[in-house]
XYZ file of C-alpha atoms in Angstrom:
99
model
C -7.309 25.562 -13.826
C -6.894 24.402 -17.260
C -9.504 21.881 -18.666
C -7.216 19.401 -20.746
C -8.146 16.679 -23.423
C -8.366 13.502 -22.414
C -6.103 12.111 -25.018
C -3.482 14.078 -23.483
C -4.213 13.162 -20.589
C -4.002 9.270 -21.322
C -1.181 9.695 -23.394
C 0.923 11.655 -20.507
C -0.163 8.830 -18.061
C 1.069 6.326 -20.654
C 4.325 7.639 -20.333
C 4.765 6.812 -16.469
C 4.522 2.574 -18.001
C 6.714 0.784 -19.994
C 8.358 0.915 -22.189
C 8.736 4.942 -21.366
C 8.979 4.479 -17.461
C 9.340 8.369 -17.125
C 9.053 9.713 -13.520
C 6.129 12.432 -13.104
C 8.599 15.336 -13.504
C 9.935 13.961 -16.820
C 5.907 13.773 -17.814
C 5.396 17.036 -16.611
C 8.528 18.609 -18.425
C 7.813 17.008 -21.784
C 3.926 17.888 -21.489
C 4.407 21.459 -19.893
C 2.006 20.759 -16.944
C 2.835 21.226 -13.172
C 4.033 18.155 -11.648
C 0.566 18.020 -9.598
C -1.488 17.536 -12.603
C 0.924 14.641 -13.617
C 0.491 13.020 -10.025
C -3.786 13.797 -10.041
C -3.735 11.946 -13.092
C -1.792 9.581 -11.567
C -4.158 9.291 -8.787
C -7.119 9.410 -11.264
C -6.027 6.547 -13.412
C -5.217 4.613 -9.787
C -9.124 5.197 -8.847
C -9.872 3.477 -12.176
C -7.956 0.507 -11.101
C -4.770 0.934 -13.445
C -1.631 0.018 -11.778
C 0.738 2.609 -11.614
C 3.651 2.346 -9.759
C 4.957 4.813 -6.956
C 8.442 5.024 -8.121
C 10.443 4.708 -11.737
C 13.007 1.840 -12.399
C 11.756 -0.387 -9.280
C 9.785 -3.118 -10.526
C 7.024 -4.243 -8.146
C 8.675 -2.535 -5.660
C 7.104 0.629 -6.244
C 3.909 -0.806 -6.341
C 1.464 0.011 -3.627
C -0.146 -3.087 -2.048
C -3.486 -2.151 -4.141
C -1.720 -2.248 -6.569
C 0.005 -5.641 -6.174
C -3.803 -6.792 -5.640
C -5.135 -5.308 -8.506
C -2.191 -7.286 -10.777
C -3.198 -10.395 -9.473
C -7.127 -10.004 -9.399
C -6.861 -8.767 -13.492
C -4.178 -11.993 -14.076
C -6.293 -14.226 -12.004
C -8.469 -15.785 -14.965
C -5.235 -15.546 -17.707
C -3.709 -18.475 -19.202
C 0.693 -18.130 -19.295
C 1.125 -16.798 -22.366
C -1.772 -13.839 -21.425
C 0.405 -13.278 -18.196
C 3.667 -13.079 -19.514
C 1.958 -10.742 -21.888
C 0.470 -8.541 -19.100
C 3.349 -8.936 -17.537
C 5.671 -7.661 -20.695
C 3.424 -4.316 -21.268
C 4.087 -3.770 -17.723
C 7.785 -4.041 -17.346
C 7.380 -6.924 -15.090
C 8.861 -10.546 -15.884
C 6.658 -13.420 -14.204
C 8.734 -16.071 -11.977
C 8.745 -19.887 -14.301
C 8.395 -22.080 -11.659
C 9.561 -25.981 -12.793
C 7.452 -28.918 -12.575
């Protein structure tokens, strides 16, 4: 099995997020790897505690519950602009609630 650079590797795994939201067979077309290295870095990058979601184009719905948790342990200590930042890199828009 090929041995491949981690910058690739990042920078394929990159393209699963916004603002590329690619599916793991676009990935794997553009960066001429089998669609089971895209999803094992997938997984990898998961292990790490990045949130990657299941599915393209489905907001938090494709997010795992983990992953859900993970969002809200790494926003816990944020102020709102940090969180609508997060949420912005993420393709995720945070819910203004009035007071």
């Amino acid at each position: 099995m090929p041995r491949y650079p981690d910058e690739r590797r990042e920078a394929a795994v990159a393209k699963l997020l916004p603002p590329y939201n690619l599916s793991p067979r676009e990935v794997a077309e553009q960066e001429g790897v089998s669609i089971a290295t895209v999803y094992k870095w997938r997984k990898e990058a998961r292990e790490q505690g990045r949130c990657l979601p299941q599915a393209t184009g489905a907001g938090t719905e494709g997010w795992s519950s983990k992953d859900k948790f993970s969002a809200v342990v790494e926003t816990a200590g944020m102020n709102a602009q940090e969180v609508a930042e997060y949420c912005r890199s993420r393709g995720l828009y945070p819910l203004c609630h009035a007071r």
